[in-house]
Short mmCIF file of C-alpha atoms in Angstrom, two decimals:
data_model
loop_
_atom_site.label_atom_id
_atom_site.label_comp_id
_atom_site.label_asym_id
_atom_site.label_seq_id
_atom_site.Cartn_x
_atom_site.Cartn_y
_atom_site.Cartn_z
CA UNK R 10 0.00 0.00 0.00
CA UNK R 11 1.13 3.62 -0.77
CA UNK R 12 1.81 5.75 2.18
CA UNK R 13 -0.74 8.29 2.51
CA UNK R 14 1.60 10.74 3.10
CA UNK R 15 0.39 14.72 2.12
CA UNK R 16 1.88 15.22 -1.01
CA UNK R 17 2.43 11.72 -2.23
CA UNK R 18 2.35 11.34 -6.39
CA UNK R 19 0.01 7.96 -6.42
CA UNK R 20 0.99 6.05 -9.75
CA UNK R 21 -1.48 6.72 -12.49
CA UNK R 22 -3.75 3.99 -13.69
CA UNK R 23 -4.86 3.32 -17.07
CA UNK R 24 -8.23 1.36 -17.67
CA UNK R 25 -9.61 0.27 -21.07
CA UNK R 26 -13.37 1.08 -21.45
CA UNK R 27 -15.19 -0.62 -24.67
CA UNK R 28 -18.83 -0.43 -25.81
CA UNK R 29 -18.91 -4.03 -24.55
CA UNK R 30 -18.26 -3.21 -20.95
CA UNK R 31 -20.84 -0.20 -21.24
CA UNK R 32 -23.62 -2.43 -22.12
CA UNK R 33 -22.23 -4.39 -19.17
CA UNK R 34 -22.42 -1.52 -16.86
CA UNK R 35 -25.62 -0.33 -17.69
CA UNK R 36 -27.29 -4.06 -17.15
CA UNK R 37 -25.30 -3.80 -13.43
CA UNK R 38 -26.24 -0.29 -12.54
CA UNK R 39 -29.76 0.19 -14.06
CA UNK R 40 -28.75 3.04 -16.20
CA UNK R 41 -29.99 2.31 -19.80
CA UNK R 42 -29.37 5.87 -21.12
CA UNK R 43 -29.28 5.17 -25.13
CA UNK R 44 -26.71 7.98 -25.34
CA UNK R 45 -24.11 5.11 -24.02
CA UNK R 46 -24.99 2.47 -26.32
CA UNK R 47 -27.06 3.71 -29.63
CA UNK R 48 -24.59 6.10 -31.90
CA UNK R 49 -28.15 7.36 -33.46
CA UNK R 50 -29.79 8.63 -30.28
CA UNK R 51 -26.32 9.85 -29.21
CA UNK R 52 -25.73 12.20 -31.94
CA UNK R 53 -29.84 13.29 -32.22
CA UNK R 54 -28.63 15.06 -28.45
CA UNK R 55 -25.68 16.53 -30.15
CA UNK R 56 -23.01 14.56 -28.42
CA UNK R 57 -20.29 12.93 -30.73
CA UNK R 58 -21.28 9.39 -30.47
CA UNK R 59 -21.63 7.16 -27.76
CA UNK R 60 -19.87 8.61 -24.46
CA UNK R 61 -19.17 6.72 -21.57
CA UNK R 62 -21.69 6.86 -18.32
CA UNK R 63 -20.13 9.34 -16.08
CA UNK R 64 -20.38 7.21 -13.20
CA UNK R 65 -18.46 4.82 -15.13
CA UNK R 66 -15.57 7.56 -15.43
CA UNK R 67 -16.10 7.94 -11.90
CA UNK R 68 -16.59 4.31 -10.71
CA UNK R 69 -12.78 4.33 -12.71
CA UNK R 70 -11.28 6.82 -10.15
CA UNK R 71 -12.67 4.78 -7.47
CA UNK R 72 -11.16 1.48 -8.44
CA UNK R 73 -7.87 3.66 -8.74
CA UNK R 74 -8.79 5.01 -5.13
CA UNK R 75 -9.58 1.52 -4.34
CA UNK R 76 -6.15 -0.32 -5.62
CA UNK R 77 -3.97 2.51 -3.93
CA UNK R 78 -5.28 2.60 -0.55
CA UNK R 79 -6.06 -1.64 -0.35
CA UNK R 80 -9.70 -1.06 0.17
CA UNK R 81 -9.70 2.20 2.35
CA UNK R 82 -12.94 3.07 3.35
CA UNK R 83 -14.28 5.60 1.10
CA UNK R 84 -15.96 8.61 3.29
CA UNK R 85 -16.44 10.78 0.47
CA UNK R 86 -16.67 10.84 -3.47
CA UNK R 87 -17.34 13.63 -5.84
CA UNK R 88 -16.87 15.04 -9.59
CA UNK R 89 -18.01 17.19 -12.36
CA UNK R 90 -18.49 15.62 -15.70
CA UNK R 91 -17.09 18.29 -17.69
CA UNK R 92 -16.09 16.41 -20.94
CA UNK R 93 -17.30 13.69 -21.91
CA UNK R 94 -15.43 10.27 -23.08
CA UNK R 95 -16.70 9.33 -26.60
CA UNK R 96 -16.20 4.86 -26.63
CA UNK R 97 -15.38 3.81 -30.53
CA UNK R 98 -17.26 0.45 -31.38
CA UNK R 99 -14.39 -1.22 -32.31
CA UNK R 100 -12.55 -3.89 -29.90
CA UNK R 101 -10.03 -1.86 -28.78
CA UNK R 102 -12.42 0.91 -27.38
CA UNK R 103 -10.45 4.21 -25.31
CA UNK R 104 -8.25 4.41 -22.24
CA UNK R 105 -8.40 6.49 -19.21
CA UNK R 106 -5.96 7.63 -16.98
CA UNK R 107 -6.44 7.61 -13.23
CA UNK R 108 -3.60 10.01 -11.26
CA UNK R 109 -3.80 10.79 -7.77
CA UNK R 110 -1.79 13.14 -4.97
CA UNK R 111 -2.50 12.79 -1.51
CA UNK R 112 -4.11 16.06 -0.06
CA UNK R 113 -4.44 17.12 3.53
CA UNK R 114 -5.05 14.59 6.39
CA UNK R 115 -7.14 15.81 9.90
CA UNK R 116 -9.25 13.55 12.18
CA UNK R 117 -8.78 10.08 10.05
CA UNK R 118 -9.67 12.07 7.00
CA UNK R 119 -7.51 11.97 4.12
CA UNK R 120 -8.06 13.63 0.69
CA UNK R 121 -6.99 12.59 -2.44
CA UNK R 122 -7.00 14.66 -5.43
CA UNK R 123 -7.85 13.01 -8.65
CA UNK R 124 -6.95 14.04 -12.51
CA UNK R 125 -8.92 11.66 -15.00
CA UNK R 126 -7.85 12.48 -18.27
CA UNK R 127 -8.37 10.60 -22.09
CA UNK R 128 -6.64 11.40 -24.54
CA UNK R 129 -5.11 13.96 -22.57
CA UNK R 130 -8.09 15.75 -21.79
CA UNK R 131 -9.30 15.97 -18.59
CA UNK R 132 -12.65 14.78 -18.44
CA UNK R 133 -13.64 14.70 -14.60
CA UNK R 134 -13.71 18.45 -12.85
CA UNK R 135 -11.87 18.23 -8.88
CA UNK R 136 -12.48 14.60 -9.10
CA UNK R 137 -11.83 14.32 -5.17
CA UNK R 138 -12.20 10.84 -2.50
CA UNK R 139 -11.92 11.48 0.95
CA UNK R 140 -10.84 7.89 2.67
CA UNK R 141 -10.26 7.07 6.03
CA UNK R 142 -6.97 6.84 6.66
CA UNK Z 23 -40.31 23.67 -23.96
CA UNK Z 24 -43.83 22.83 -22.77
CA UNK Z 25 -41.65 21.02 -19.80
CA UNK Z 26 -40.31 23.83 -18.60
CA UNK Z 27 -42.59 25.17 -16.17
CA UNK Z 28 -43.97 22.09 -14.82
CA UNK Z 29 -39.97 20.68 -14.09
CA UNK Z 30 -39.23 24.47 -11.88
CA UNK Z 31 -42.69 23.49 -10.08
CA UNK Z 32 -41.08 20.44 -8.83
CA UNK Z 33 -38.16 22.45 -6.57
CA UNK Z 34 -38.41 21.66 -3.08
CA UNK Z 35 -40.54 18.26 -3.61
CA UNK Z 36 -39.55 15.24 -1.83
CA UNK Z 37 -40.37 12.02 -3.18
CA UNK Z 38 -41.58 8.88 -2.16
CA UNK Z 39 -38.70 6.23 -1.43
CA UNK Z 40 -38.41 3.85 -3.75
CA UNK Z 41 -39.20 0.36 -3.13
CA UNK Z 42 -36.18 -1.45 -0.91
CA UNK Z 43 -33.25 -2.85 -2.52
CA UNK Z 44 -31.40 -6.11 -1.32
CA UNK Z 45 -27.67 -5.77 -1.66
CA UNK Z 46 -26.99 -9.18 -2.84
CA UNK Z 47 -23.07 -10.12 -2.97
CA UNK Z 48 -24.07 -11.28 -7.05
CA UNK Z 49 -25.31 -7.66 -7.79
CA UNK Z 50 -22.34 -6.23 -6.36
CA UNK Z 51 -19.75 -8.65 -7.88
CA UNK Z 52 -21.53 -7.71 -11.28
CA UNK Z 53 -21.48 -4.17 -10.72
CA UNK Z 54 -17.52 -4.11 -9.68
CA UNK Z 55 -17.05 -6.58 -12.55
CA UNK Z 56 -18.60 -4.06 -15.19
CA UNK Z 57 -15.86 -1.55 -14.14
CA UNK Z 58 -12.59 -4.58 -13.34
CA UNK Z 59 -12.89 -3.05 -10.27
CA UNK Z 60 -11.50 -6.04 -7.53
CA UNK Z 61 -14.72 -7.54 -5.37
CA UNK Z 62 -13.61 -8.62 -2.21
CA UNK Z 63 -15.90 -8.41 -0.28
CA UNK Z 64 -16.50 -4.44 0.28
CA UNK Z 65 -18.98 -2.90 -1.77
CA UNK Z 66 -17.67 -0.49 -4.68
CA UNK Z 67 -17.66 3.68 -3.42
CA UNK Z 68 -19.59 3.93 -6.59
CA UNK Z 69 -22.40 1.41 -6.01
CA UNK Z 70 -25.07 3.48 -4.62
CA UNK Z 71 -26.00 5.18 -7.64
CA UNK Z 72 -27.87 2.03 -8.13
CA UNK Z 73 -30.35 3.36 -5.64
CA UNK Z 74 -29.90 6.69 -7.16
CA UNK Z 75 -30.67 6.19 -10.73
CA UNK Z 76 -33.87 4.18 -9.00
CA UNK Z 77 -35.30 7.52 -7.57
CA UNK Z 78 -34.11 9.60 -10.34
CA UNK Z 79 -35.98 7.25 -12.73
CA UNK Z 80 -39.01 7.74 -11.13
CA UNK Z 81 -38.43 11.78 -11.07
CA UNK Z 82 -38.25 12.07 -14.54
CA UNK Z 83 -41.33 10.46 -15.08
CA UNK Z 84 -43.48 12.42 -12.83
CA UNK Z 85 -41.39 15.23 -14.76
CA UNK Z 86 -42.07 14.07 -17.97
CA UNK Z 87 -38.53 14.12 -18.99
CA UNK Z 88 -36.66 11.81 -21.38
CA UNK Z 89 -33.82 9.99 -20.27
CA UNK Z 90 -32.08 10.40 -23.23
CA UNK Z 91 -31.93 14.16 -22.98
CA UNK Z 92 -30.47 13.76 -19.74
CA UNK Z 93 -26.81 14.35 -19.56
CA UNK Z 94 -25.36 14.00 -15.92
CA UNK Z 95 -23.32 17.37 -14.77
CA UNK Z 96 -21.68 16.05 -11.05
CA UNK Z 97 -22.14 13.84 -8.36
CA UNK Z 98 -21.10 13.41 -5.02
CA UNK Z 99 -21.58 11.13 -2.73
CA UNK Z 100 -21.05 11.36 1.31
CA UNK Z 101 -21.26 8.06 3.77
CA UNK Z 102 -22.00 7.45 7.13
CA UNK Z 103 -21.17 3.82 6.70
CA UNK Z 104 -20.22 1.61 3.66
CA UNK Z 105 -22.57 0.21 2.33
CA UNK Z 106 -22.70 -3.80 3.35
CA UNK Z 107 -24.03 -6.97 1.90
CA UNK Z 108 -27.18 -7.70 3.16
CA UNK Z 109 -28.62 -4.03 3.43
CA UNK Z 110 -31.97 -3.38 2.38
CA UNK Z 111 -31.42 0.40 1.22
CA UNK Z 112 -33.64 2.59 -0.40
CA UNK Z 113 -33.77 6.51 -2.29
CA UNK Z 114 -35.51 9.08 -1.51
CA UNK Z 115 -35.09 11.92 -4.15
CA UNK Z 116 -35.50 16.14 -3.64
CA UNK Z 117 -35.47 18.65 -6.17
CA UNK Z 118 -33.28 21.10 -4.95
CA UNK Z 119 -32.92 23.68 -8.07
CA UNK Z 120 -33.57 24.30 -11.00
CA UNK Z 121 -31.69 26.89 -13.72
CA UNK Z 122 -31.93 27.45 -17.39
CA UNK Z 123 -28.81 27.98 -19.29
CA UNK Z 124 -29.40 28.04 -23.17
CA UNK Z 125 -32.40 25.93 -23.47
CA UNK Z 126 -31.40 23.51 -21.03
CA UNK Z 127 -33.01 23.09 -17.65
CA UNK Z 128 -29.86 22.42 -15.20
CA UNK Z 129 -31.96 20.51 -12.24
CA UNK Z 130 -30.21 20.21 -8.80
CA UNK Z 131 -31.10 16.23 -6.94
CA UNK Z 132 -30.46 15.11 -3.47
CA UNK Z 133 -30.74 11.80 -2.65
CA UNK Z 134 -30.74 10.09 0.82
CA UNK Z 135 -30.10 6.29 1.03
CA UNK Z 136 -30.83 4.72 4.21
CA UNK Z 137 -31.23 1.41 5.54
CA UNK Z 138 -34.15 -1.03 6.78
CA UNK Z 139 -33.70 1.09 10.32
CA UNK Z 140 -34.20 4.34 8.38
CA UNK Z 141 -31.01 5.46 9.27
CA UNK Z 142 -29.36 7.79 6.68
CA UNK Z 143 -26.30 5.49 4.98
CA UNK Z 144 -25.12 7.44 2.00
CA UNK Z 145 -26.19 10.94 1.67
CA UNK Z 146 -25.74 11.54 -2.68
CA UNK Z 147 -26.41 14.88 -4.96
CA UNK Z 148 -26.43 14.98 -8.86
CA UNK Z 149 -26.96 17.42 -11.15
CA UNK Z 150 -28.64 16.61 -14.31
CA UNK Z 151 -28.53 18.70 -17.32
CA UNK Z 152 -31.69 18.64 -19.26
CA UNK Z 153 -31.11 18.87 -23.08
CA UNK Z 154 -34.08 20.70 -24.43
CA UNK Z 155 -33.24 20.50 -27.81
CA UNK Z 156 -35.86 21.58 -30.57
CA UNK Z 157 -38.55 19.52 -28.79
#
């Protein structure tokens, strides 16, 4: 585990996200948004193509949160979407980069600041977690 | 958009819970699966939005609103306890604001989960940007 020491660089993770495993996370979560699986309803909104569910993005930079800390408990989660991640249907789909600096610490509290990026754009706004620790 | 009015009407309306939810140890495996996330036995930070997109579901259908003009703007989510296996949770959604910004309707949610006991597990706020398009 990676000492959550205040100002601690956290290695980045990169994760693979496909059109496969969005019709895989829509079935698990209930969210059956046609924007993240039909290219045609997608683009009648104005949005590129299919995009990724947020929360997906997000559930990303808690599995990064997750893998650093060895299962911390998580005491707080938050983001903005601010751009979204368009998923190719192809079989190679788009990656996303988790990186991470440990923020201030108080009363068991410990902050982590989060940069998601794809393609080099970042496409989560103050992606924060707050674990115990 | 004929919506418009009616979805500003709903600020400051609670809704009813929705029905309770089991957290079985499958639909949490298949929900940390869908993201390679590691299931060992705690539930994914992540995994209450199940409960979430329950209540929201049921918003936008007393609002009239389709999903598919629904792009989500943030969320945040604050526990009092991880969620566990065995739970019995369920969502109760608010209305907290909403703005129009270029056709859209940006709506402001809260959500509390709580648990069989009624006590207040994950405390959860989205905002939802409306896409009004040429409807």
């Amino acid at each position: 585990m990676t000492a959550l020491t205040a100002g601690t660089e956290l290695p980045t993770r990169h994760y693979r996200i496909t059109r496969a495993d969005l019709v895989r996370y829509a079935g698990a979560s209930g969210d059956f948004n046609p924007i993240h699986w039909s290219d045609r309803v997608a683009t009648s909104v104005g949005l590129p193509g299919v995009i990724a569910h947020g929360m997906y993005t997000l559930a990303l930079a808690a599995r990064a949160v997750a893998e650093w800390t060895e299962g911390a408990e998580v005491l707080e989660l938050a983001a903005k979407f601010t751009n979204p991640v368009p998923v190719p249907d192809d079989d190679t789909g788009v990656e996303v980069a988790v990186a991470g600096t440990v923020g201030e610490s108080a009363e068991g509290r410990t902050r982590i600041e989060l940069t998601v990026t794809c393609g080099g754009t970042k496409v989560l706004g103050r992606p924060t977690a707050v674990v115990r620790g | 958009m004929s919506n418009d009015a009616s979805v500003a009407d709903l600020v400051g309306r609670e809704f009813p819970p929705t029905d309770p939810y089991l957290v079985s140890e499958d639909r949490v495996a298949e929900f940390a699966a869908a993201t390679g996330t590691p299931y060992a036995g705690s539930v994914p930070a992540t995994f209450p939005i199940v409960l979430a997109m329950d209540a929201m579901q049921r918003f936008l259908a007393v609002a009239g609103i389709d999903l598919f003009r629904i792009v989500h703007g943030d969320q945040r989510f604050e526990y009092a306890r991880p969620v566990r296996i065995g739970d019995r949770l369920t969502a109760a959604l608010e209305v907290v604001s909403v703005r129009s910004i270029g056709g859209n309707d940006i709506i402001g949610t809260r959500s509390a989960i709580t648990d069989a006991d009624g006590v207040e597990v994950c405390a959860t706020s989205a905002t939802l940007v409306h896409r009004g398009g040429a409807a």
